[in-house]
Tab-separated table of C-alpha atoms (C1' of nucleotides) in Angstrom:
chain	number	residue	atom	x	y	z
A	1	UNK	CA	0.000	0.000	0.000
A	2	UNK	CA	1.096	3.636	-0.951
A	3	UNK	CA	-1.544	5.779	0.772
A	4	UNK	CA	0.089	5.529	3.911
A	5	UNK	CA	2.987	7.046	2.351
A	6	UNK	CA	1.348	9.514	0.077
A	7	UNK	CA	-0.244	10.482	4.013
A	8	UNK	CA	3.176	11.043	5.652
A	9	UNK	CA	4.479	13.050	2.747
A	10	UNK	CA	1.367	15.548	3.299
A	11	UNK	CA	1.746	15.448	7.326
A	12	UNK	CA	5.783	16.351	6.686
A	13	UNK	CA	4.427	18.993	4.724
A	14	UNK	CA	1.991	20.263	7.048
A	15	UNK	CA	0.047	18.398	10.043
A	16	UNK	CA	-3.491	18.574	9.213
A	17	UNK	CA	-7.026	16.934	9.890
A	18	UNK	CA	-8.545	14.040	7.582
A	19	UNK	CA	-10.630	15.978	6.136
A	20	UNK	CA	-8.107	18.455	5.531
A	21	UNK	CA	-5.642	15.945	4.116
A	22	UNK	CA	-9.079	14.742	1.438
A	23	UNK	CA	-9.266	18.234	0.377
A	24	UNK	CA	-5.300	18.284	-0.492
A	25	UNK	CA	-5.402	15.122	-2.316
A	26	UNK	CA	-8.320	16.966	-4.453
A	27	UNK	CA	-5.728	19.596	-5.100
A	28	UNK	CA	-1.884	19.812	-5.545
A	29	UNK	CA	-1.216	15.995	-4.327
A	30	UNK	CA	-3.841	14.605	-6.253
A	31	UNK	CA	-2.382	14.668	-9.921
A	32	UNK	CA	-0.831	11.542	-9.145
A	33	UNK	CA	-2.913	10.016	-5.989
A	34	UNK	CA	-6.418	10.451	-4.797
A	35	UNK	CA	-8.181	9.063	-1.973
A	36	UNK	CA	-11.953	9.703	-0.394
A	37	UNK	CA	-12.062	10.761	3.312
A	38	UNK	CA	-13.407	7.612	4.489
A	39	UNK	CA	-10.867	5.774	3.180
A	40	UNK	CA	-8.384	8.157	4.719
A	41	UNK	CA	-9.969	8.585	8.182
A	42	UNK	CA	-9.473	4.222	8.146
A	43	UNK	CA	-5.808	4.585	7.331
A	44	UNK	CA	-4.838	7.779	9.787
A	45	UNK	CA	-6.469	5.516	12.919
A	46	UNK	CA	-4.361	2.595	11.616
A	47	UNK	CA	-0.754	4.676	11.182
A	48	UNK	CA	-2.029	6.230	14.592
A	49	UNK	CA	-2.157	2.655	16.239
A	50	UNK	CA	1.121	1.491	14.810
A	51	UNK	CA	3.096	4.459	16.037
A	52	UNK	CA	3.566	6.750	12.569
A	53	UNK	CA	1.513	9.406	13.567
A	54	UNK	CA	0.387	11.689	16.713
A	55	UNK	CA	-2.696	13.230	17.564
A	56	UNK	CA	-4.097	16.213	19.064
A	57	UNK	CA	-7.853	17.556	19.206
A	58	UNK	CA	-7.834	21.036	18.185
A	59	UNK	CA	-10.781	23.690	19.066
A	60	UNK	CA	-11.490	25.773	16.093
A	61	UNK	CA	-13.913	29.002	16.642
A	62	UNK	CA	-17.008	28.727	14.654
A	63	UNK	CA	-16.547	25.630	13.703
A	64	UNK	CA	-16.427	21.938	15.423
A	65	UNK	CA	-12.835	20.413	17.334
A	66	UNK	CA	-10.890	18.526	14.585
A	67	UNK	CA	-8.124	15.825	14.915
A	68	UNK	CA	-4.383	17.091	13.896
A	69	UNK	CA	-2.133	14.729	12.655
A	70	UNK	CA	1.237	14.758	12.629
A	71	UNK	CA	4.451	12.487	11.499
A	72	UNK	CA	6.138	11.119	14.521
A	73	UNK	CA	9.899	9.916	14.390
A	74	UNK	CA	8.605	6.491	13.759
A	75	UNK	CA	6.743	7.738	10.843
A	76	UNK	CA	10.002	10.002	9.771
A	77	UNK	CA	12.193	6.846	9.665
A	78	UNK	CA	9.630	4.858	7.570
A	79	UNK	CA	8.965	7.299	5.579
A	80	UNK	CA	12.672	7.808	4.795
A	81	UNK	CA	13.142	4.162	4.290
A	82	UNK	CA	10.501	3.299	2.018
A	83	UNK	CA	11.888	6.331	-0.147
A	84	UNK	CA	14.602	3.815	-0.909
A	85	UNK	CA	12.276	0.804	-1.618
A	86	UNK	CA	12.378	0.568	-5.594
A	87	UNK	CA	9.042	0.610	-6.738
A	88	UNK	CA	7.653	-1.133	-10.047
A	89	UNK	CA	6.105	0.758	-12.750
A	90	UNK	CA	3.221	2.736	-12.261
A	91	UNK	CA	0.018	0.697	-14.188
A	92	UNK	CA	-2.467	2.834	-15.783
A	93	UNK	CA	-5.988	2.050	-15.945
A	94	UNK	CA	-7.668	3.942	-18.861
A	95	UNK	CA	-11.561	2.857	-19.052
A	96	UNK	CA	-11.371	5.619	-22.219
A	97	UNK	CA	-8.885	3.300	-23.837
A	98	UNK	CA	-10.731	-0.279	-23.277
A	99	UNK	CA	-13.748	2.075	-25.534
A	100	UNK	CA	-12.083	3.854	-27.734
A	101	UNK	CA	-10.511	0.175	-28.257
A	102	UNK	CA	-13.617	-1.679	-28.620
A	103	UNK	CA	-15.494	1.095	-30.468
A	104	UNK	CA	-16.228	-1.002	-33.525
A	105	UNK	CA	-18.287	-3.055	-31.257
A	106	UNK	CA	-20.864	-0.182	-30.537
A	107	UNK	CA	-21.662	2.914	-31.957
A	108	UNK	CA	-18.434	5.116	-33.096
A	109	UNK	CA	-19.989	8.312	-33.311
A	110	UNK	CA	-20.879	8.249	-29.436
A	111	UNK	CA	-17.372	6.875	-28.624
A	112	UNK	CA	-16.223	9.738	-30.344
A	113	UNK	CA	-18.472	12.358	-28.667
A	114	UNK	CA	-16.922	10.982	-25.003
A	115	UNK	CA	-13.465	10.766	-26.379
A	116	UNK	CA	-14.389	15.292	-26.837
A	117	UNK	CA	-16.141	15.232	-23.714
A	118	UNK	CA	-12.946	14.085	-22.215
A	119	UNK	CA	-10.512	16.434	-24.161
A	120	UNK	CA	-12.754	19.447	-23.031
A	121	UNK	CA	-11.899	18.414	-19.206
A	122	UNK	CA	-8.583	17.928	-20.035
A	123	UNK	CA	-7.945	20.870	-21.287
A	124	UNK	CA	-9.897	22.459	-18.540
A	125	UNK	CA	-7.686	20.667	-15.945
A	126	UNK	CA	-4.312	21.740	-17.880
A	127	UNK	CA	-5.556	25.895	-17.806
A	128	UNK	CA	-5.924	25.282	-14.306
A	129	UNK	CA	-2.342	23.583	-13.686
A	130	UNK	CA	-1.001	26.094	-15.296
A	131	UNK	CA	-2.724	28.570	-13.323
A	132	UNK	CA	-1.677	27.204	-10.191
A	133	UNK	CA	1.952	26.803	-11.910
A	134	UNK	CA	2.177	30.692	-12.531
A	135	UNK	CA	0.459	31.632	-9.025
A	136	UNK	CA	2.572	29.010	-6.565
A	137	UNK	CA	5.855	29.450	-8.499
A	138	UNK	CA	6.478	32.435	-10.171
A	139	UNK	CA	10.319	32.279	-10.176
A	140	UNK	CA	10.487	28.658	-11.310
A	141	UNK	CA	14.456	28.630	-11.279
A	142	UNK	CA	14.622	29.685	-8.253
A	143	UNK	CA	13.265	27.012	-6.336
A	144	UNK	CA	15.195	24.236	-4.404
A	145	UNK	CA	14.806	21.247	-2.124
A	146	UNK	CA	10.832	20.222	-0.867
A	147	UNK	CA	9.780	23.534	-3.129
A	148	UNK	CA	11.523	22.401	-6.140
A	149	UNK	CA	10.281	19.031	-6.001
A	150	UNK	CA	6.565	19.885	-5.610
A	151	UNK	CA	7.274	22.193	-8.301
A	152	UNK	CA	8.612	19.275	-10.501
A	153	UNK	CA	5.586	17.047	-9.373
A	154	UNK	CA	3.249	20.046	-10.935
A	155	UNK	CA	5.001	19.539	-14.248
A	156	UNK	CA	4.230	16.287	-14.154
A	157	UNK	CA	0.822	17.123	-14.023
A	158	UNK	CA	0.883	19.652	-16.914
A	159	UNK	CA	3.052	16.999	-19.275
A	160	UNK	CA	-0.141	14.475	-17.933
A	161	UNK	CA	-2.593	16.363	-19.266
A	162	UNK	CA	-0.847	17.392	-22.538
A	163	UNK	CA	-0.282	13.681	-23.113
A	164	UNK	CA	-3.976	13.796	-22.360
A	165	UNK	CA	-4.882	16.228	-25.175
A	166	UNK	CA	-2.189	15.061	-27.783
A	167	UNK	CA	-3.191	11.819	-27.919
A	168	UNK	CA	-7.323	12.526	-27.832
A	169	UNK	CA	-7.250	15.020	-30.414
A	170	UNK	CA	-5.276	12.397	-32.689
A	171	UNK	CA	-7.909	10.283	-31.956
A	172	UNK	CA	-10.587	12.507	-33.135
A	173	UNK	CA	-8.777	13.553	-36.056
A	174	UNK	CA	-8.469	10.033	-37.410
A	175	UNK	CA	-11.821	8.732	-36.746
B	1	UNK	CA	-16.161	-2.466	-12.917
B	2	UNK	CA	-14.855	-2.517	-16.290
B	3	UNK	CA	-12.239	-5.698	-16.174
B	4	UNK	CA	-15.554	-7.661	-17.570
B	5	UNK	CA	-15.919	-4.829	-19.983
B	6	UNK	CA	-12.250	-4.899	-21.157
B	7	UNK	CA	-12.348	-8.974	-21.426
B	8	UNK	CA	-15.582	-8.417	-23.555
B	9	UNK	CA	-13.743	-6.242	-26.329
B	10	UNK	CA	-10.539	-9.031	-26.155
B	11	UNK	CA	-13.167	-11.489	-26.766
B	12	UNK	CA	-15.131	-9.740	-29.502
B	13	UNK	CA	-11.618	-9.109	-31.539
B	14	UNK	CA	-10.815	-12.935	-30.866
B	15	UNK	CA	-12.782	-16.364	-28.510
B	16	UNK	CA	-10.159	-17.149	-25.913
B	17	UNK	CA	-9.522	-18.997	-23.047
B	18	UNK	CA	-8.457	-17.775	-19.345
B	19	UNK	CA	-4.723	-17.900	-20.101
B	20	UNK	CA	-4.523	-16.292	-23.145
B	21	UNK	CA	-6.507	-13.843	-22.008
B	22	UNK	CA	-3.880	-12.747	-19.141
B	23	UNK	CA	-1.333	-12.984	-21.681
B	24	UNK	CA	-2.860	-10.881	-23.769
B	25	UNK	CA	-3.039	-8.407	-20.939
B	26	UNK	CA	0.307	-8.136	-20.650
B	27	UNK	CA	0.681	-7.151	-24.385
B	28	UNK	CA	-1.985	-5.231	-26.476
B	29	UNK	CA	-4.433	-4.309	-24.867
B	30	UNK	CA	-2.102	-4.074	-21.605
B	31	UNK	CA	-0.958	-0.871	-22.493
B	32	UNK	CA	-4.095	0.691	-20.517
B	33	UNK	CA	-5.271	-2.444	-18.765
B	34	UNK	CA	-4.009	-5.320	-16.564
B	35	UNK	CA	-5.273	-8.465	-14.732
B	36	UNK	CA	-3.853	-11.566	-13.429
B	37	UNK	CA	-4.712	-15.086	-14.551
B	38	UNK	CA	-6.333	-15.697	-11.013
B	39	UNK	CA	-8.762	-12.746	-11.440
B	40	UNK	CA	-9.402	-13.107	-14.924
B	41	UNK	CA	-11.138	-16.831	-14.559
B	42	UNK	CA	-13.206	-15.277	-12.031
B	43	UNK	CA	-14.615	-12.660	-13.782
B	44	UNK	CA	-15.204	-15.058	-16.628
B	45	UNK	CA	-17.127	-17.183	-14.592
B	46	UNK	CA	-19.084	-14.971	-13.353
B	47	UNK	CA	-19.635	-13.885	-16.527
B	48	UNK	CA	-20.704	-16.967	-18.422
B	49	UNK	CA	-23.017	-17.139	-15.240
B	50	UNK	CA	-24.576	-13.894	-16.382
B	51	UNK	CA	-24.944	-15.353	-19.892
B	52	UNK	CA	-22.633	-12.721	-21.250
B	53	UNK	CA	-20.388	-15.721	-22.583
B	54	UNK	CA	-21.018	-19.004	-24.318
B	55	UNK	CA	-17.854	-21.566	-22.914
B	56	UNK	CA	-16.343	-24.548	-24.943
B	57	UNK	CA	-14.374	-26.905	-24.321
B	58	UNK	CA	-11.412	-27.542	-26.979
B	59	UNK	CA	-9.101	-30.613	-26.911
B	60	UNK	CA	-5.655	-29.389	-27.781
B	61	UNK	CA	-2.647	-31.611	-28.995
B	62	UNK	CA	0.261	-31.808	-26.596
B	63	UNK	CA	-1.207	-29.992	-23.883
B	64	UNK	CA	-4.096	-30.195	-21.431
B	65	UNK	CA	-7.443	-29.276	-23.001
B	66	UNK	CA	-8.582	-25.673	-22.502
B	67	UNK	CA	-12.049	-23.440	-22.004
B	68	UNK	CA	-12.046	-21.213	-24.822
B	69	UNK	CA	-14.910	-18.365	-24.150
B	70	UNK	CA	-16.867	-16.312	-26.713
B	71	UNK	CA	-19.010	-13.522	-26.232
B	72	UNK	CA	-22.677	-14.683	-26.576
B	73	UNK	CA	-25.511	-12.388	-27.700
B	74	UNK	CA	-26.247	-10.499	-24.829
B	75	UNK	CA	-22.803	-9.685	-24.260
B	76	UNK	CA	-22.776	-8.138	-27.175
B	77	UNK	CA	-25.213	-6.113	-26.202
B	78	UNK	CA	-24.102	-5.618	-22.769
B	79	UNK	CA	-21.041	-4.257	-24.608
B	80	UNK	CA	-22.825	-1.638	-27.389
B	81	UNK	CA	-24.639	-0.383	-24.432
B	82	UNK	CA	-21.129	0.041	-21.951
B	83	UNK	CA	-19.639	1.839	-25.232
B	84	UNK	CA	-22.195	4.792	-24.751
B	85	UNK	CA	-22.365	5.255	-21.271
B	86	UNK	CA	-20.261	8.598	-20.218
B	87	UNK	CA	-16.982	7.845	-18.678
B	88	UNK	CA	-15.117	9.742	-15.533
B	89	UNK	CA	-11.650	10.671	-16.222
B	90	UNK	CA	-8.685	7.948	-15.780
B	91	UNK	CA	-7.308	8.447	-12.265
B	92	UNK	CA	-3.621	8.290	-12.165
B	93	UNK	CA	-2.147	6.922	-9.307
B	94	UNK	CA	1.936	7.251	-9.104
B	95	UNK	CA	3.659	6.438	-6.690
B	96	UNK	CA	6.850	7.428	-7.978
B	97	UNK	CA	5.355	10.907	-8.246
B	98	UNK	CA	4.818	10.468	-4.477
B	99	UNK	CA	8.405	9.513	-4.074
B	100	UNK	CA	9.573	12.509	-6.137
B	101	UNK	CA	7.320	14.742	-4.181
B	102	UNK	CA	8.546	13.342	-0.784
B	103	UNK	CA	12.373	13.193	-1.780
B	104	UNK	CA	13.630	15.835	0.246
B	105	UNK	CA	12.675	13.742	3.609
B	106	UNK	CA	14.910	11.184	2.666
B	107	UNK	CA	17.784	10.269	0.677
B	108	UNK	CA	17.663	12.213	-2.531
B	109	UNK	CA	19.979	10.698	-4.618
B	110	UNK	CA	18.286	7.364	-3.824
B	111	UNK	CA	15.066	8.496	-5.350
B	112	UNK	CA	17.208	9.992	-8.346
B	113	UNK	CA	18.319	6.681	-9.246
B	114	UNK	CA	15.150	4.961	-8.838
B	115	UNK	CA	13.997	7.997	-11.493
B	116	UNK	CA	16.772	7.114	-13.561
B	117	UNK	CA	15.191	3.266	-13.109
B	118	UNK	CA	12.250	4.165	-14.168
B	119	UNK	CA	13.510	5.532	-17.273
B	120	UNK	CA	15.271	3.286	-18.630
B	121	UNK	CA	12.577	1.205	-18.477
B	122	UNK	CA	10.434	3.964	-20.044
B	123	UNK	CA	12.656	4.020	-22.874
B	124	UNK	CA	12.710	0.091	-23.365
B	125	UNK	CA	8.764	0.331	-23.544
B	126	UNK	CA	8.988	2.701	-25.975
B	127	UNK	CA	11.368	0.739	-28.273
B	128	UNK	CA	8.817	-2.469	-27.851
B	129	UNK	CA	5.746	-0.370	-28.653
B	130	UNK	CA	7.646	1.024	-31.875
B	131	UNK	CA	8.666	-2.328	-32.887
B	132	UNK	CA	5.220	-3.402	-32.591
B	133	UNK	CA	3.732	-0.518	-34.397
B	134	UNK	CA	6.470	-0.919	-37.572
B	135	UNK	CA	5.394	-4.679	-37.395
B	136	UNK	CA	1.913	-4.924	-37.352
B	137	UNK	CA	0.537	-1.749	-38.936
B	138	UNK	CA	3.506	-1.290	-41.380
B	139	UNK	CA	1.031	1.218	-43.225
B	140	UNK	CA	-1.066	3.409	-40.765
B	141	UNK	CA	-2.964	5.192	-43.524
B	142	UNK	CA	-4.734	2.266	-45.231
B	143	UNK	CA	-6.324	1.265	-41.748
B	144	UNK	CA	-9.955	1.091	-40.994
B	145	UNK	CA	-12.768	-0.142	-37.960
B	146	UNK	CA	-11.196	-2.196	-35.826
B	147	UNK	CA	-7.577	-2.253	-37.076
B	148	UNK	CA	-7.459	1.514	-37.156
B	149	UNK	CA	-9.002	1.616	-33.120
B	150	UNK	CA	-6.009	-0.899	-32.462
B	151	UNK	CA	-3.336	1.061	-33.867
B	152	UNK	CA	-4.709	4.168	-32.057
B	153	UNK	CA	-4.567	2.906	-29.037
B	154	UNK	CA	-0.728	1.304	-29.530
B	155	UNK	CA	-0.220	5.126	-30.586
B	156	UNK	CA	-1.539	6.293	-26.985
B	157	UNK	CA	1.172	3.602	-25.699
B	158	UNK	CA	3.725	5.061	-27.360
B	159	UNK	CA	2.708	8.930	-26.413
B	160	UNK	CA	2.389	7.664	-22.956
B	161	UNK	CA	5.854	6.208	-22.873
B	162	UNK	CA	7.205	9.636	-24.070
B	163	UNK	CA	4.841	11.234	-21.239
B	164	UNK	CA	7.256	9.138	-18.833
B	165	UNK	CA	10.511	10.008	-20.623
B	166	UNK	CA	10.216	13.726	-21.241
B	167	UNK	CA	9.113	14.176	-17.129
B	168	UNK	CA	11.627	11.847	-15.467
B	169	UNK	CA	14.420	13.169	-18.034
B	170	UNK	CA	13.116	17.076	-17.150
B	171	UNK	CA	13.184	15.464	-13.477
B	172	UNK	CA	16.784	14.352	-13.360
B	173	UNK	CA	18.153	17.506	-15.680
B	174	UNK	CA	16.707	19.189	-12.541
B	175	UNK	CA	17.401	18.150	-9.320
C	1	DG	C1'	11.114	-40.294	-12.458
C	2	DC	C1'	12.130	-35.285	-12.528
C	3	DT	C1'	11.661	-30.755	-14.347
C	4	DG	C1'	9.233	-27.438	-17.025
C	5	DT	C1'	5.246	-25.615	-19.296
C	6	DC	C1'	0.298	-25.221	-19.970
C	7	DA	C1'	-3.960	-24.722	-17.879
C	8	DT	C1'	-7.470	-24.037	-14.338
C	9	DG	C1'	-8.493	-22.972	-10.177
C	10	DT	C1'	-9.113	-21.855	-4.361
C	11	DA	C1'	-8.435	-19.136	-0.263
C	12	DA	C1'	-7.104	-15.412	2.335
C	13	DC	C1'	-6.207	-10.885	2.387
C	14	DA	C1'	-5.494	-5.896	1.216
C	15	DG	C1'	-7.164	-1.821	-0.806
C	16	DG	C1'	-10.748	1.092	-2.318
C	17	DT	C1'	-15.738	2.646	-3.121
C	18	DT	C1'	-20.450	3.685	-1.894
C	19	DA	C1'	-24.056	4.559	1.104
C	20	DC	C1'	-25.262	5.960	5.299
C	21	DA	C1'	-25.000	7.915	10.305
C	22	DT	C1'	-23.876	11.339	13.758
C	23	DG	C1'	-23.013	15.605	15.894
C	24	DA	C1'	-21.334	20.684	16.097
C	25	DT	C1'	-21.930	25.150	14.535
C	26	DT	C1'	-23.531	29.133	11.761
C	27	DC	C1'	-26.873	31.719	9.143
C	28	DG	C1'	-31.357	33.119	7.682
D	1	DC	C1'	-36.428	26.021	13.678
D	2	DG	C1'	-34.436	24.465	9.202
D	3	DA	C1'	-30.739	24.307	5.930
D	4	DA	C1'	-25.864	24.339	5.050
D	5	DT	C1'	-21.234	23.376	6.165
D	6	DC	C1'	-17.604	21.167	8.798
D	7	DA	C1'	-15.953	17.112	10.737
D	8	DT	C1'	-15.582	12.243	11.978
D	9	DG	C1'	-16.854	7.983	11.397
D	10	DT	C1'	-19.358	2.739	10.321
D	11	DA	C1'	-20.777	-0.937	7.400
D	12	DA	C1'	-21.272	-3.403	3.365
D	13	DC	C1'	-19.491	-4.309	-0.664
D	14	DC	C1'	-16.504	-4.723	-4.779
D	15	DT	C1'	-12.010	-5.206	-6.875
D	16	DG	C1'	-7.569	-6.760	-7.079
D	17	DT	C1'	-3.307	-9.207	-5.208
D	18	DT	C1'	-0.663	-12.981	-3.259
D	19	DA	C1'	0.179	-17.516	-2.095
D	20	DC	C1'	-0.865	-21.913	-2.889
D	21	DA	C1'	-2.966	-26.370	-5.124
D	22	DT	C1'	-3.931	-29.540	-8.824
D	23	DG	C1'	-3.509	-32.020	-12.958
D	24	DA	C1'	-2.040	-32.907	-18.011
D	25	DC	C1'	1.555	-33.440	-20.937
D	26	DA	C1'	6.555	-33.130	-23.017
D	27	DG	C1'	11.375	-33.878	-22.926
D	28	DC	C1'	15.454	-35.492	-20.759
DNA sequence: GCTGTCATGTAACAGGTTACATGATTCG
DNA sequence: CGAATCATGTAACCTGTTACATGACAGC
């Protein structure tokens, strides 16, 4: 399992609530890993119980007590070592591809119109990377260490989503 | 669940049993979708339960007889009707991304060379999906249906492989 | 007879999704 | 008071992975 370590990456970052940590893997995080906050809330009590992470109930005005999380030195040296773990290829799993695929076994023309449909959010998602690229990190060459590499991890996301786009609109020109 | 979806559009291009199936996974159609042998025959159970499949037994010279599936009317149908129905965008879920986002609470140059792992392994993809591409659609232009949806997809391979390659290369140029 | 490959499966578990439940607090 | 938002959770279910089991057949 990764989401444990996706978690202690965003506690090292910041020390934050579950719901908190949902809405960040919605955002910045989540180009490359999402997760719903039940399924997150489940994992935080378990990294709690095994010594990863500590807790504290904080009072918030106008709004209810949350939980704060927050990496212990437990969760610092597993974190560090799993860094070092090789890791096997990232599998994709592209529902658009199985159809676009298979599209001779249906009707083209509607493949087609959710191939667009897709390309529209696409390009939707890469104005607002780029957005967020020109807001968070004006000075792009100046950046270093845990700024840098979030950076980096944002280009990803851009170079995603123009993968994204390249590919679709080949798709719709050749159909 | 779309695993019974994606074994649907293997079947349609060619009847199959459980085995060739996975293997067929791991090539073609693997490019956006994977399964294991063990989950495969389940989901093709269930399916010939469902009446999606028909299921045959075929006596094979020099090895052990096999189940070789086909997709049975209703399948068929069960399939047209999958084709049209909208489609949420492909999540992405990388850990290395996590890794590269994380590296500055560990050992950096560790996850460096895991990136520089990752590429070369990138780059070998590549070479395999442009092999395949100069050896089984040797002329792109004359392609039509079926044959054209299967070359577009090996083309999204190949884009996605230079996704991977022109991020982890801008990664390493970087840090 | 042993090893390797082909072929089909079972069982236990881990990871993730969906639907629902509960309570605090603010605002109209 | 009722609706909306914030916050934490439970339960049931589905999907996917890992480890193991079984048997047929070929070649040495």
């Amino acid at each position: 399992m990764a989401l444990e370590h996706a978690l202690l990456v965003a506690l090292r970052e910041r020390p934050a609530s579950g719901l908190e940590l949902a809405r960040r893997f919605d955002r910045s995080i989540g180009f490359f890993w999402h997760a719903t906050h039940q399924q997150i809330y489940r994992v935080l009590a378990r990294m709690e119980g095994d010594g990863w992470l500590t807790v504290e109930a904080v009072a918030q005005s106008g709004k209810p007590r949350k939980l704060e999380y927050a990496v212990s030195a437990a969760g610092e040296r597993e974190l560090a070592d799993w860094l070092t773990r090789p890791t096997a290829l990232d599998p994709l799993r592209s529902e658009l591809a199985v159809k676009m695929r298979g599209a001779s076994y249906g009707d083209r023309r509607v493949v087609r119109a959710l191939v667009e449909q897709h390309l529209a959010e696409h390009r939707a998602r890469l104005a607002a990377y780029h957005g967020m690229a020109a807001e968070q990190y004006p000075d792009p060459d100046s950046l270093a260490a845990a700024d840098l590499d979030r950076y980096l991890v944002l280009r990803g996301g851009v170079r995603m989503e123009e993968f994204w786009i390249a590919w679709l609109t080949d798709y719709t020109e050749a159909t």
